[in-house]
Each structure stands twice: as structure tokens, then as C-alpha cells.
Short mmCIF file of C-alpha atoms and ligand atoms in Angstrom, two decimals:
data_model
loop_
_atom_site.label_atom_id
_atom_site.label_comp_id
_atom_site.label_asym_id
_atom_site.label_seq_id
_atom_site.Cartn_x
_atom_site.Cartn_y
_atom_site.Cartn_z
CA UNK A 1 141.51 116.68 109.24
CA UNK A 2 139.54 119.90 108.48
CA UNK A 3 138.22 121.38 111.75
CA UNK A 4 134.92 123.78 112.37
CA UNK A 5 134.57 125.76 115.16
CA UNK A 6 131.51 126.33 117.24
CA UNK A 7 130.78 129.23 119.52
CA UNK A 8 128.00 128.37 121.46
CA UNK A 9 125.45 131.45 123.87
CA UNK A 10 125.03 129.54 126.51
CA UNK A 11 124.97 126.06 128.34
CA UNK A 12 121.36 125.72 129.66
CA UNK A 13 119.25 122.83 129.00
CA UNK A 14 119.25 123.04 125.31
CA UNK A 15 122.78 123.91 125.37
CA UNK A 16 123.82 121.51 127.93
CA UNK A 17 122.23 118.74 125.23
CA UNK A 18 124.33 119.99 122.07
CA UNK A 19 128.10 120.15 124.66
CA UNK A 20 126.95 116.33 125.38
CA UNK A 21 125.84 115.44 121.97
CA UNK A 22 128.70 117.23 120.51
CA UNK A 23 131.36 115.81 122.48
CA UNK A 24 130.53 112.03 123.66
CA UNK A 25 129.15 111.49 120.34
CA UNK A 26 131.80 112.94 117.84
CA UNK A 27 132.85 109.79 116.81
CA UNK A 28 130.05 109.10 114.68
CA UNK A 29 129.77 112.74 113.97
CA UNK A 30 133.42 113.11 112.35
CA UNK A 31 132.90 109.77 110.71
CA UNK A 32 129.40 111.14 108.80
CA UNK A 33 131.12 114.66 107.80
CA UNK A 34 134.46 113.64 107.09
CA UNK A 35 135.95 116.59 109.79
CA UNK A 36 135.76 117.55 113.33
CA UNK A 37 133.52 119.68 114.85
CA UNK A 38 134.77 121.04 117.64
CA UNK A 39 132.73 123.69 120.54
CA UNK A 40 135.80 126.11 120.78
CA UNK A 41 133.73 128.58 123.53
CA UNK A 42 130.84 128.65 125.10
CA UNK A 43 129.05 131.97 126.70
CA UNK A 44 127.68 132.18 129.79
CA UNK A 45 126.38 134.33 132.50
CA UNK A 46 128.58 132.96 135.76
CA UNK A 47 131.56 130.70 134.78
CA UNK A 48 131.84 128.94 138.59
CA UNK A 49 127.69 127.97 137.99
CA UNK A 50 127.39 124.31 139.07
CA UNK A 51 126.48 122.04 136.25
CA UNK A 52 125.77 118.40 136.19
CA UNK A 53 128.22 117.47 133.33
CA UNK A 54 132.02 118.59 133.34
CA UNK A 55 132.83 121.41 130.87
CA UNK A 56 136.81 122.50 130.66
CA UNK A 57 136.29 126.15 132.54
CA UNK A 58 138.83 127.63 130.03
CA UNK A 59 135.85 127.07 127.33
CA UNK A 60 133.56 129.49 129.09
CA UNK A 61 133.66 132.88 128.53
CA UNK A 62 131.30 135.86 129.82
CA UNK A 63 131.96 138.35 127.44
CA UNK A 64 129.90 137.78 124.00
CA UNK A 65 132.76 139.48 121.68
CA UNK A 66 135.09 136.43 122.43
CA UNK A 67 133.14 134.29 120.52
CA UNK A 68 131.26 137.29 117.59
CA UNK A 69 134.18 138.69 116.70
CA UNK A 70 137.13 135.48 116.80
CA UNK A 71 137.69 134.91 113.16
CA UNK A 72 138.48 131.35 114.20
CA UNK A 73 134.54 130.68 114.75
CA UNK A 74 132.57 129.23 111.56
CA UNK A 75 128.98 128.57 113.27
CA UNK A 76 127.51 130.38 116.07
CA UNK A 77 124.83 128.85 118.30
CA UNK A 78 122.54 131.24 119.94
CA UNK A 79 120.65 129.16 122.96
CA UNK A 80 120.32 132.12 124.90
CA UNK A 81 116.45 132.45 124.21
CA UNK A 82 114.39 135.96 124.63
CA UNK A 83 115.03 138.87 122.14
CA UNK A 84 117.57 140.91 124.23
CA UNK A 85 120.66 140.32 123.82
CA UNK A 86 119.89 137.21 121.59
CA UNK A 87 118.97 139.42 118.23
CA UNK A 88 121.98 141.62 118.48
CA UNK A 89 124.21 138.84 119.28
CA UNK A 90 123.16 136.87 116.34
CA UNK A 91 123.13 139.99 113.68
CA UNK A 92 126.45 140.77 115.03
CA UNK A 93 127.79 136.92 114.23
CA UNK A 94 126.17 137.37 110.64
CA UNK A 95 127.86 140.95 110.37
CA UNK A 96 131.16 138.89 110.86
CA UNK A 97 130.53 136.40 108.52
CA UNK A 98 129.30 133.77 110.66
CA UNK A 99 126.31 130.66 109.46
CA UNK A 100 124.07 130.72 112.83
CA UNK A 101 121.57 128.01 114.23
CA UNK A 102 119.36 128.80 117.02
CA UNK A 103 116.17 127.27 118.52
CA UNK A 104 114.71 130.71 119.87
CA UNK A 105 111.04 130.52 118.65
CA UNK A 106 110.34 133.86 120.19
CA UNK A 107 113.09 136.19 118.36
CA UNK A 108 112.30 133.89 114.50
CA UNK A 109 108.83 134.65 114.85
CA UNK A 110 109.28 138.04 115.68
CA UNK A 111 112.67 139.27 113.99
CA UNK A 112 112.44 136.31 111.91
CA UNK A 113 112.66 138.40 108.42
CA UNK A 114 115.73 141.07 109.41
CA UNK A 115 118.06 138.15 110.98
CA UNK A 116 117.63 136.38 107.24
CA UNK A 117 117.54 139.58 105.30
CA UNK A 118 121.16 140.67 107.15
CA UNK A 119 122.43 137.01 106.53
CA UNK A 120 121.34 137.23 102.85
CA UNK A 121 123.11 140.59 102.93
CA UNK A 122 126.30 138.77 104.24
CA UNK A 123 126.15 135.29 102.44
CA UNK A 124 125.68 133.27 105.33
CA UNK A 125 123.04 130.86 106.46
CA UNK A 126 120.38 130.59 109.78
CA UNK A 127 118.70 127.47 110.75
CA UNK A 128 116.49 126.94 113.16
CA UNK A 129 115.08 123.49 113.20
CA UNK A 130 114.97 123.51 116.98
CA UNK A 131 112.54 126.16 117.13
CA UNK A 132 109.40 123.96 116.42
CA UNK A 133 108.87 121.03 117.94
CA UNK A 134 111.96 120.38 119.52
CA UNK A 135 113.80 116.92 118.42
CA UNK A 136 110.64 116.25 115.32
CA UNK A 137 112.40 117.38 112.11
CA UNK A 138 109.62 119.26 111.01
CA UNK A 139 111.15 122.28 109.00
CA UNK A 140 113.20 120.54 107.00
CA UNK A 141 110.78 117.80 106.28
CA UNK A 142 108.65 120.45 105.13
CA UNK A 143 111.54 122.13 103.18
CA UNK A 144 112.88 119.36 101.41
CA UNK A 145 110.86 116.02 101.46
CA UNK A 146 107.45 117.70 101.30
CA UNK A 147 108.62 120.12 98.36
CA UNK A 148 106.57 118.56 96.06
CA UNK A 149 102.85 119.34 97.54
CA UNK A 150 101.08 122.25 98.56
CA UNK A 151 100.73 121.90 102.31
CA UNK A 152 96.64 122.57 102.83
CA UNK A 153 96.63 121.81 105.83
CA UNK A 154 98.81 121.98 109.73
CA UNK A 155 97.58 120.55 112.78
CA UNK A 156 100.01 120.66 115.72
CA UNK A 157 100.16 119.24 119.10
CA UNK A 158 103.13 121.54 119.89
CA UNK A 159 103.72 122.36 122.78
CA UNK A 160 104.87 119.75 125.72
CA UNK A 161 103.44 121.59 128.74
CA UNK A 162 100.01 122.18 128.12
CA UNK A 163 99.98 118.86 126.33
CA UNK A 164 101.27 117.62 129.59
CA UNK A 165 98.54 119.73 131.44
CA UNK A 166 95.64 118.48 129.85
CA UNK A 167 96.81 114.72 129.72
CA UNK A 168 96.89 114.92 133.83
CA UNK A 169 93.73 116.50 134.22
CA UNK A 170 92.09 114.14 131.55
CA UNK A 171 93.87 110.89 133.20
CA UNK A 172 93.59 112.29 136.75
CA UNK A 173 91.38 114.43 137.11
CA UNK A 174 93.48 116.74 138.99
CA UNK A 175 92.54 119.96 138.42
CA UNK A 176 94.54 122.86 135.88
CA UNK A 177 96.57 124.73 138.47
CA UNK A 178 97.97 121.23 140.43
CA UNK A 179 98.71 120.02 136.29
CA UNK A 180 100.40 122.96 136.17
CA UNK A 181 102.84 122.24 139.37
CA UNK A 182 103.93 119.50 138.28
CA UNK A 183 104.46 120.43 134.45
CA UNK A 184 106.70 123.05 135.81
CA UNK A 185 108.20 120.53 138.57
CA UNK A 186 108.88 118.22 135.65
CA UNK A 187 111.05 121.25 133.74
CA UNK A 188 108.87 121.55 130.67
CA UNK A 189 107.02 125.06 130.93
CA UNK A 190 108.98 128.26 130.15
CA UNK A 191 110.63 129.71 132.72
CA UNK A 192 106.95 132.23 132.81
CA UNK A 193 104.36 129.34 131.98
CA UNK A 194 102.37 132.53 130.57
CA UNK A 195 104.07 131.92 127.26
CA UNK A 196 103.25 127.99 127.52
CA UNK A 197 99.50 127.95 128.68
CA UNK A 198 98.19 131.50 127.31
CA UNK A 199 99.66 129.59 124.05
CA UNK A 200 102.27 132.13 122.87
CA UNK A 201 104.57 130.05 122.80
CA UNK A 202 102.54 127.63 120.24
CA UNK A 203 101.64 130.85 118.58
CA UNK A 204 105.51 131.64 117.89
CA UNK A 205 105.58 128.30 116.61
CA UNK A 206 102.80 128.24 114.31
CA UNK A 207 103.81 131.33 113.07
CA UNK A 208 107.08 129.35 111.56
CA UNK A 209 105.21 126.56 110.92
CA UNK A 210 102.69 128.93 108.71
CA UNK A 211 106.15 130.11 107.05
CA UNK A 212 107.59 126.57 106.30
CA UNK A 213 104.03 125.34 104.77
CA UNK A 214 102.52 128.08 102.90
CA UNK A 215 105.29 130.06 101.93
CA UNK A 216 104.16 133.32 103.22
CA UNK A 217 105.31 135.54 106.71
CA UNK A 218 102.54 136.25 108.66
CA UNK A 219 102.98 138.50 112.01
CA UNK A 220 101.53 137.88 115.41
CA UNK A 221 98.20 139.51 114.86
CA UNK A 222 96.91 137.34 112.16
CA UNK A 223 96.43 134.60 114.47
CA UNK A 224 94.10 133.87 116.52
CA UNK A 225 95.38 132.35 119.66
CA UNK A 226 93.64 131.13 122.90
CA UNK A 227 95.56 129.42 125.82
CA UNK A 228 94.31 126.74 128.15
CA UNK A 229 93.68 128.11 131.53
CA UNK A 230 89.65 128.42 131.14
CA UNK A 231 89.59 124.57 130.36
CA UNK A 232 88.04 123.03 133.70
CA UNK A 233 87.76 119.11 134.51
CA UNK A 234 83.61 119.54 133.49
CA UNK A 235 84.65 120.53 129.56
CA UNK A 236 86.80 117.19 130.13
CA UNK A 237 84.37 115.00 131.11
CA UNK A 238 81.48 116.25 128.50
CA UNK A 239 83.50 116.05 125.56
CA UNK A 240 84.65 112.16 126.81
CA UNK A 241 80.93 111.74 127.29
CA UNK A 242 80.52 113.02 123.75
CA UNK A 243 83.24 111.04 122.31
CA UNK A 244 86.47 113.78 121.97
CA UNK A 245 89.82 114.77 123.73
CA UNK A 246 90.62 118.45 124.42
CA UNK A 247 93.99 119.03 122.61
CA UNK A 248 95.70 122.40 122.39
CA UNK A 249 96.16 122.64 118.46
CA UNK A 250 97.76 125.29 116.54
CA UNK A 251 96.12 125.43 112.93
CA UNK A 252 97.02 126.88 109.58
CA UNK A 253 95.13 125.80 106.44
CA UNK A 254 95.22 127.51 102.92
CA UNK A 255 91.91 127.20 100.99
CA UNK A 256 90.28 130.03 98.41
CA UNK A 257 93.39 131.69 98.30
CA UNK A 258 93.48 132.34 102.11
CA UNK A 259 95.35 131.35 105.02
CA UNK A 260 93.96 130.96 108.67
CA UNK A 261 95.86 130.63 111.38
CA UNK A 262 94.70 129.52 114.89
CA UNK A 263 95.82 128.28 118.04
CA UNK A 264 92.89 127.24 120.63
CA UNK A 265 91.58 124.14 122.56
CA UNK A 266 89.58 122.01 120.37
CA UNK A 267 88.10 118.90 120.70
CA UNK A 268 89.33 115.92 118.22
CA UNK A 269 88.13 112.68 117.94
CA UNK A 270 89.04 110.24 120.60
CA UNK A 271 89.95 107.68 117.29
CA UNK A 272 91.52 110.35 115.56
CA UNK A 273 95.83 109.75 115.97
CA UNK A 274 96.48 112.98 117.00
CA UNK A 275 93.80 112.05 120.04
CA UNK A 276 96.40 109.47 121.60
CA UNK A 277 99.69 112.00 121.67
CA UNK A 278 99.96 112.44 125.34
CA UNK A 279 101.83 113.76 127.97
CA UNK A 280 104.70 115.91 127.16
CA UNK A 281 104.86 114.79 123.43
CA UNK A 282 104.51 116.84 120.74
CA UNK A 283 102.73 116.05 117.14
CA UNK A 284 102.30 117.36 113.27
CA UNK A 285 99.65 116.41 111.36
CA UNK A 286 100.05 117.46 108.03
CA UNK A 287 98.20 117.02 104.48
CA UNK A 288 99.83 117.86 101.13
CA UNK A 289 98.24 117.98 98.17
CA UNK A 290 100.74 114.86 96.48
CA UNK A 291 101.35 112.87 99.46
CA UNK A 292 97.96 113.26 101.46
CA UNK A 293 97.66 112.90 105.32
CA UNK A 294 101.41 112.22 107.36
CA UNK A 295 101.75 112.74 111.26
CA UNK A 296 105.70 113.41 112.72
CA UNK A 297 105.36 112.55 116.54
CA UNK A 298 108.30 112.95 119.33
CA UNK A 299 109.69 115.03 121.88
CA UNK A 300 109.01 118.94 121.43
CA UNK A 301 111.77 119.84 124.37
CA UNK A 302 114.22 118.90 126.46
CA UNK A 303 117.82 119.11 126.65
CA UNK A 304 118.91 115.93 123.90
CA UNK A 305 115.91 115.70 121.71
CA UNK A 306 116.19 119.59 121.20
CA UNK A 307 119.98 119.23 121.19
CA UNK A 308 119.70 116.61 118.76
CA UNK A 309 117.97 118.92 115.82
CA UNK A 310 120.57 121.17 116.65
CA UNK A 311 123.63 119.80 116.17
CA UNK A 312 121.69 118.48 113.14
CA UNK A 313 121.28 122.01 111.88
CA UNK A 314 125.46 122.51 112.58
CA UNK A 315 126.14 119.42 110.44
CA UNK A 316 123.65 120.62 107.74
CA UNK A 317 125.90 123.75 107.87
CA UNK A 318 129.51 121.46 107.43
CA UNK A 319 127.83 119.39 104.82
CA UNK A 320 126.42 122.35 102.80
CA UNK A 321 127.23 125.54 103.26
CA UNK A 322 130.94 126.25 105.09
CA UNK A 323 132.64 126.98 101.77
CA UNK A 324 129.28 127.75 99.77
CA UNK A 325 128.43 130.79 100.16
CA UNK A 326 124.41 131.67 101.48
CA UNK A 327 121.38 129.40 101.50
CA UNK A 328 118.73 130.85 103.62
CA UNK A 329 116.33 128.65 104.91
CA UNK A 330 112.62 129.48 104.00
CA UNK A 331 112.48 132.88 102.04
CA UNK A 332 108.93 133.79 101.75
CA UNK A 333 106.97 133.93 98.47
CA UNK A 334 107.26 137.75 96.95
CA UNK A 335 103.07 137.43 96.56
CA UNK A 336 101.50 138.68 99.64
CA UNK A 337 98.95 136.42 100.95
CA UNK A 338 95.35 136.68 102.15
CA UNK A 339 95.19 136.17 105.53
CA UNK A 340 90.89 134.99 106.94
CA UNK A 341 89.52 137.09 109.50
CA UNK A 342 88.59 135.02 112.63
CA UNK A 343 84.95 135.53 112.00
CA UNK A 344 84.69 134.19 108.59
CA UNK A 345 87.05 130.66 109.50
CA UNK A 346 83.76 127.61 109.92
CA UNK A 347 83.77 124.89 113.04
CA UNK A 348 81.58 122.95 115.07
CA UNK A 349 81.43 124.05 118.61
CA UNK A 350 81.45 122.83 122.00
CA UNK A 351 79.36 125.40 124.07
CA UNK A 352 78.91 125.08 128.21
CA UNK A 353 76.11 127.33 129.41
CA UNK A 354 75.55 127.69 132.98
CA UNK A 355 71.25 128.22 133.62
CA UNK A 356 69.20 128.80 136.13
CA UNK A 357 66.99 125.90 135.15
CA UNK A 358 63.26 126.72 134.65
CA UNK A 359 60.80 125.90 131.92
CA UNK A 360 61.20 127.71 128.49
CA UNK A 361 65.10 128.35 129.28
CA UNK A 362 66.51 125.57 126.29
CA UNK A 363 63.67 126.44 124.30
CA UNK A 364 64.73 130.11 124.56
CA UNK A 365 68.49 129.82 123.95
CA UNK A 366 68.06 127.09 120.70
CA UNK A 367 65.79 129.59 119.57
CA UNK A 368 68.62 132.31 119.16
CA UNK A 369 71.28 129.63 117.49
CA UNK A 370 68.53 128.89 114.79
CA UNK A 371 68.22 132.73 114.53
CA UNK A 372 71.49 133.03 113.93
CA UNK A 373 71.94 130.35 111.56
CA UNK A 374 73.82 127.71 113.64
CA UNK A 375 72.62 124.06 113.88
CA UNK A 376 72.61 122.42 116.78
CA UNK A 377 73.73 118.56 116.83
CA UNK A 378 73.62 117.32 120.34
CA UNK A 379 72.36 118.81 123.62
CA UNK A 380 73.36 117.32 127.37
CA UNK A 381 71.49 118.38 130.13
CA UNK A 382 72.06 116.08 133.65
CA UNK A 383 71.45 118.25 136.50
CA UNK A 384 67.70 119.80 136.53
CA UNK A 385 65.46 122.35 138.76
CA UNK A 386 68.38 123.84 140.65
CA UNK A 387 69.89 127.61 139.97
CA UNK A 388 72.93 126.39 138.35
CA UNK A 389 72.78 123.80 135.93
CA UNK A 390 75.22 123.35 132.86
CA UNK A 391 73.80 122.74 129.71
CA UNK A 392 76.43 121.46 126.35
CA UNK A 393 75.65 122.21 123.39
CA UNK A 394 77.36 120.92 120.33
CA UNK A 395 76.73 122.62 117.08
CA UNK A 396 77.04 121.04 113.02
CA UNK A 397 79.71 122.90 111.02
CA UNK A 398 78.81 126.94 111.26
CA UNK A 399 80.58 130.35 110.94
CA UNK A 400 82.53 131.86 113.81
CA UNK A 401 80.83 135.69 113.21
CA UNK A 402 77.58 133.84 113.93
CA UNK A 403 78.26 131.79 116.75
CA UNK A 404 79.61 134.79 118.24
CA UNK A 405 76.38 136.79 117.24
CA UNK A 406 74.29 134.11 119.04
CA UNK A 407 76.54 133.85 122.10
CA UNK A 408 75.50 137.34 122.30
CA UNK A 409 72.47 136.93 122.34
CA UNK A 410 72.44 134.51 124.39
CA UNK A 411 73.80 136.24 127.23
CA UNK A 412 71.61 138.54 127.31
CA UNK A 413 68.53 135.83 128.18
CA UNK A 414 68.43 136.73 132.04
CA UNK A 415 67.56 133.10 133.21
CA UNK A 416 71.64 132.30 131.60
CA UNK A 417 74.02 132.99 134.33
CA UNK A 418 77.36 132.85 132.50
CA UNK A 419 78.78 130.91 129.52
CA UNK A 420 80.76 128.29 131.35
CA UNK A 421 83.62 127.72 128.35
CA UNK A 422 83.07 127.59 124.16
CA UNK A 423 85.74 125.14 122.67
CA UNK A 424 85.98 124.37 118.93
CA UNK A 425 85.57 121.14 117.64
CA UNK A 426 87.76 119.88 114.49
CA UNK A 427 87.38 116.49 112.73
CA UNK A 428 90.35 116.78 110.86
P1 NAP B 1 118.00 127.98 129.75
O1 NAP B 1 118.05 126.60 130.33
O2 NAP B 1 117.40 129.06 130.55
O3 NAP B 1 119.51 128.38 129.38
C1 NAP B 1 119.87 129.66 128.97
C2 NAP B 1 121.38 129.79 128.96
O4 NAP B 1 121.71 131.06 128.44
C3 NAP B 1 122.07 129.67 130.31
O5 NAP B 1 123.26 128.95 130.18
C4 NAP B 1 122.40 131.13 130.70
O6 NAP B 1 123.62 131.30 131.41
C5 NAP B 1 122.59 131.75 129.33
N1 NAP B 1 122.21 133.15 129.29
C6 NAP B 1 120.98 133.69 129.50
N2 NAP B 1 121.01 135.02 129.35
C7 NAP B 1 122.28 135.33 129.04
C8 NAP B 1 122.95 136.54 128.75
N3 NAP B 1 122.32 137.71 128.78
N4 NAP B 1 124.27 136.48 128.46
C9 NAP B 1 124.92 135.31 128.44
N5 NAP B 1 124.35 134.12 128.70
C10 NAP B 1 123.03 134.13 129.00
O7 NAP B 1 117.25 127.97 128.32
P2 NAP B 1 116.92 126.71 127.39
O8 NAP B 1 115.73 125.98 127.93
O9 NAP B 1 118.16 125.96 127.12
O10 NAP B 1 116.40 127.46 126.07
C11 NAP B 1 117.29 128.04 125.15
C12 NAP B 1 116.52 128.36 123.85
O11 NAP B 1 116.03 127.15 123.28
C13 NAP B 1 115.30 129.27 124.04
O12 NAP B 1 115.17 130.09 122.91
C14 NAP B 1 114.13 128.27 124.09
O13 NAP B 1 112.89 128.82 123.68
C15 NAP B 1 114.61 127.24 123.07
N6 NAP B 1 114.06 125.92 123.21
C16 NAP B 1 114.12 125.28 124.42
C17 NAP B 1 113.63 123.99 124.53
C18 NAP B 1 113.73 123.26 125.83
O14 NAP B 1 113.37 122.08 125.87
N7 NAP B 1 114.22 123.85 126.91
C19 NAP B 1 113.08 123.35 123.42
C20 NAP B 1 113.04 124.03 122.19
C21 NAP B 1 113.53 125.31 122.09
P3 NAP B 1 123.90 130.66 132.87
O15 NAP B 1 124.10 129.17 132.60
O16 NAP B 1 125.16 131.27 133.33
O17 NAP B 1 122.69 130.96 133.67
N1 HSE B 2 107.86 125.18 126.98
C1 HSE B 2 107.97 124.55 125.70
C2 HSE B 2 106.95 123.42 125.66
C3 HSE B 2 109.39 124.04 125.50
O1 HSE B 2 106.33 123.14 126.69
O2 HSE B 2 106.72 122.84 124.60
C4 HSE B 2 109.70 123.63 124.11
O3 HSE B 2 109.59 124.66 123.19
#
């Protein structure tokens, strides 16, 4: 029976997943490809590392060139993560005639173009299902089933930690930084949660997303991104009151020729599906133009649901390309793209604005929104006479340039001591 051999960069969680996956499940694997598929080294940083599942120590290697340059290795699996050495391992493994899968969202975001560009260049193939979404099969679904439509529209619940975050807080009412703790207790953030709840992480991801829907590479500073750590338990509680959950989405819609691109807190519909994904789960809601509205729900991380995609990415590989020459995954569309600029993209908005509550002082700040063309819908004022005293507003459907002219504005009213958060507000 025809063997392929796997070199795997290293045995964390992800790669910990894919050794188990790989080895009590071959079975079922060999019996679906019709040959083995065997992990013939792994690398890692310190061989004598305990690890909570046996591995045969004469599989682990230290030195990268054991497994990039031994002409016995077919696939490479990066599950390093990071850019450094991750990128020049990989373009070293395509240099040598190697098909790669990784799940580094970072380095595909980023470097996404020259690692397919090289493997073009050297007829093999890089997959990356893993990147996005962990265990949901998301770029492939997009790739293949969904060929048919034009995707319009991307909403994504994905990433696990701050999904996690602002379950706990809405549930518990703990506050952000005890969510947090136990997020990271739990194993889900990044090893520097900066990357999960300043939302770079669902930026990197969107950005592939963007790639797999629209057909088009956009960089990092098309999008607009905003992370979670201004989102108190007060924003929480209004937006219940007013009948919304505060999700972390990462957006991309295509409309007029132009693509927009966002990752922020926004509030969604209590009734609307994406509304009940909670806790660590991640969530796609997609529209296509043939099929019309489909959501993909599961696990965005951890060590078998992210092993699972891929070790479906190496058997893609067997069943496809070992033999076949190159097939690279997403190549954009030659036509550049129009990309919105964040102050022309239309919302509703949640606005929280802390006032030192005398008469005159709503009067005066609804005055400036209807200056500057934005509609208000519903206003909630509790507290009354003291210093501090929140007011929400929630606006109808307006332009971002002038909400942001009217915050302002707004500011500048000296009876308005601060403006306690803005979120936006989609209906989907
Ligand atoms: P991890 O648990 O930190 O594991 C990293 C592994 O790489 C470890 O085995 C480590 O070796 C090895 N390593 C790190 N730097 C190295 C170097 N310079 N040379 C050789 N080996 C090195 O990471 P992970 O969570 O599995 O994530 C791996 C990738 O998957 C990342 O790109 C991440 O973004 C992506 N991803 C992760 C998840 C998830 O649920 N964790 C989900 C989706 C995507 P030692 O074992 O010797 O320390
Ligand atoms: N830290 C990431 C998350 C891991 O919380 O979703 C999966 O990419």
C-alpha cells in the first residue's frame, strides 16, 4: 500500500490534535484514501518536553532541515504559528517540492500572496482550512459548494475567546477583566490575548474570509477593526433592555462595486441565530446571491476540532494533488477591487453618553444628531439630577462620517462629561 509522509512543525495543541487524529484514527483514514498516511517527524523546540499523549521520541527532531529538505516527505504541516521562523520554513518546504497545510492565520493574512505565488512557482499546493474558524469547514465550503453565488454578504462570530468573554459577562455579569481570567484559564486566548480581544486575530481571519468570498486580497489597513475591551456590563444591560446581544462580528459585504470590511462589537438581535452562538463557539453567517442566507456553527479552536480540518486539508492533498501537479487554493481575481472608506459604510448606532444632568442637556445633544443628519430611534434615560447620568441613544440607519461629525460635536457641549462607549447595531 502506497504510503505519504508527513512532516509536521510542532506538537502543541493544534499539533497534538492532528498526532492523535492521525494515528488512533488511521483506520478509517487508510480505508477513505486507499493508502497510509503516516507522521514520519515531527519538529519541536525541547524533545524531553512532557506531553500528555505518548509520541515515539525517535519522531522528534529539533532541527527544521530534517524534515524541509528529506525527499521522503510529501506534505509539510506548519503548526508552529507567528511569522518567524514559520514563513521561511514553509517557502523552504515549497522550494523542495513539498504541498503544505497550515492553520497560521497570522502569516496567510499577512504573507498570504508570496507563500502561494512561490508554490505556484513550484507546482505544489497550500491549504489552510484551519486558519478560520477552527474545526467549521468554512473555506472550502466557500470554495467549492458555494461556487455558484456571489457571496454579498459575511457575518462571523469568529473568534472563541472574546465570544467566550462576552457570553460570561452577559450570563454573569462578571465583569471584562475576571471574563478574561478565565477565557485564558480555559486555554482559548492566544498566548498575548492582545491579538484575541483588540480583535486582530478576527481581523487576520476576516481578511481570508474577505479572500474566500469576494475574490479579491485585501491588506490589513482596509479594515476597520475594534476589539472588545471598552465593552462594560452597562452597554450589556441597555442593549438587553433594548432587545440585542453584543457580539464581536467581523463583516465583509460587496455592494456598488465595493467591499467593506469590519470587525467591531455590534449589537444583533436577541432572535436573530447568530444571537444564541455562545461561549467559546464560533459562527458564519453567510448570504449568496443563489442560495440566500446559510449559518456554519462549531468549534473555532482547540486541539481536535482544529486538528480535525487539518488532517482534512492532508487528505484533500492524497486525494487530489500528490501526483497532480499545483492547485492553489483561492487565487485572487486579476481586477482590483474597491475597497469603502469607514466613513461612507451606513449603521444604526448604540451611543452611551455620560451627562451632568440639568435642563436643556438632551435637548442640546438631539439637536446636534438632527444637525448632522442622524435620526434618532430610541432614547433611555433612568438615573436623573445627579452629575453623572448615562443617557443611550439609539439611532435609525445613518452614515458613519456623520455620526462621527455629531459625536464631535457633541463633545464639545460642556454639560457632556465623556462618551461612555458607541457600538454599532446590525440587523442582518
Ligand atoms: P502552541 O500550542 O503554542 O504550539 C506550538 C508548537 O510549535 C509547540 O510544539 C512548540 O514546540 C513549537 N514551536 C514553536 N516555536 C518553534 C520554533 N521556533 N521551532 C520549532 N518548534 C517551535 O500553538 P497552537 O495553539 O497549537 O497553534 C499553532 C497554530 O495553529 C498557530 O498558527 C495558531 O494561530 C493556529 N490555530 C490554533 C488554534 C487553537 O485552537 N490553538 C486554532 C486555530 C488555529 P514545544 O512543544 O517544544 O514548545
Ligand atoms: N484564540 C483564538 C480564538 C484561537 O479565541 O478563537 C482560534 O483561532
Amino acid at each position: 500500500m502506497k504510503m505519504i509522509r508527513v512532516g509536521m512543525l510542532g506538537l502543541g495543541t493544534v499539533g497534538s490534535g492532528v498526532y492523535k487524529i492521525l494515528t488512533e484514527d488511521q483506520s478509517q483514514i487508510q480505508s477513505k484514501l486507499g493508502c497510509r498516511v503516516e507522521i514520519a517527524k515531527i519538529l519541536v523546540r525541547d524533545k524531553k518536553k512532557f506531553r500528555d499523549f505518548s509520541v515515539p521520541e525517535d519522531i522528534l527532531v529539533t532541527d527544521p532541515k530534517l524534515i524541509l529538505e528529506d525527499e521522503t516527505i510529501d506534505i509539510v504541516v506548519e503548526l508552529i504559528g507567528g511569522i518567524d521562523p514559520a514563513k521561511a520554513h514553509i517557502l523552504k518546504a515549497i522550494e523542495n517540492g513539498k504541498h503544505v497545510v497550515t492553520a497560521n492565520k497570522a502569516l496567510i493574512s499577512q504573507h498570504g500572496d508570496e507563500i502561494e505565488d512561490a508554490a505556484q512557482a513550484c507546482g505544489v499546493t497550500v491549504r489552510y482550512e484551519a486558519s478560520v474558524c477552527g474545526g467549521i469547514p468554512i473555506l472550502s465550503t466557500l470554495q467549492e459548494a458555494l461556487s455558484a453565488n456571489r457571496i454579498q454578504e459575511v457575518f462571523g462570530i469568529v473568534n472563541g475567546t472574546t465570544n467566550y468573554i462576552l457570553t460570561k459577562m452577559s450570563n454573569e455579569k462578571v465583569d471584562f477583566k475576571q471574563a478574561l481570567e478565565e477565557a485564558q484559564q480555559k486555554g482559548y486566548a492566544e498566548a498575548d490575548p492582545t491579538s484575541d480581544v483588540e480583535a486582530f486575530d478576527a481581523l487576520y481571519k476576516l481578511l481570508i474570509l474577505a479572500k474566500f468570498s469576494f475574490n479579491t486580497q485585501a491588506e490589513h489597513s482596509l479594515v476597520y477593526r475594534e476589539g472588545i475591551t471598552n465593552i462594560s456590563i452597562n452597554d450589556i444591560q441597555y442593549a438587553e433592555e433594548l432587545g440585542y446581544k453584543i457580539k464581536l462580528l467581523a463583516i465583509g459585504k460587496e455592494s456598488d462595486g465595493q467591499i467593506e470590511l469590519r470587525v467591531h462589537p455590534t449589537l444583533i438581535p436577541k432572535e436573530h441565530p447568530l444571537a444564541s452562538v455562545g461561549d467559546a463557539y464560533n459562527a458564519v453567517y453567510v448570504k449568496g446571491s443563489a442560495v440566500g442566507s446559510l449559518m456554519f456553527y462549531g468549534r473555532g479552536a482547540g486541539s481536535l476540532p482544529t486538528g480535525s480540518a487539518v488532517v482534512g486539508d492532508i487528505m484533500y492533498l492524497v486525494n487530489h494533488e500528490i501526483g497532480n501537479g499545483c492547485h492553489i487554493y483561492n487565487r485572487p481575481a486579476a481586477a482590483i477591487k474597491a475597497f469603502k472608506n469607514m466613513r461612507d459604510t451606513k449603521s444604526t448606532y448604540y451611543i452611551r453618553v455620560i451627562v451632568k444632568d440639568i435642563p436643556g442637556v438632551l435637548g442640546r445633544i438631539a439637536t446636534v444628531f438632527g444637525k448632522h443628519s442622524v435620526s434618532l430611534a430610541s432614547i433611555i434615560q433612568k438615573d436623573v439630577g445627579s452629575d453623572q447620568v448615562p443617557i443611550v441613544f439609539l439611532t435609525h440607519e445613518t452614515l458613519e462620517g456623520n455620526l462621527q461629525n455629531a459625536i464631535d460635536e457633541i463633545t464639545d457641549i460642556p454639560e457632556v462629561h465623556t462618551i461612555g462607549n458607541i457600538i454599532r447595531v446590525d440587523h442582518l
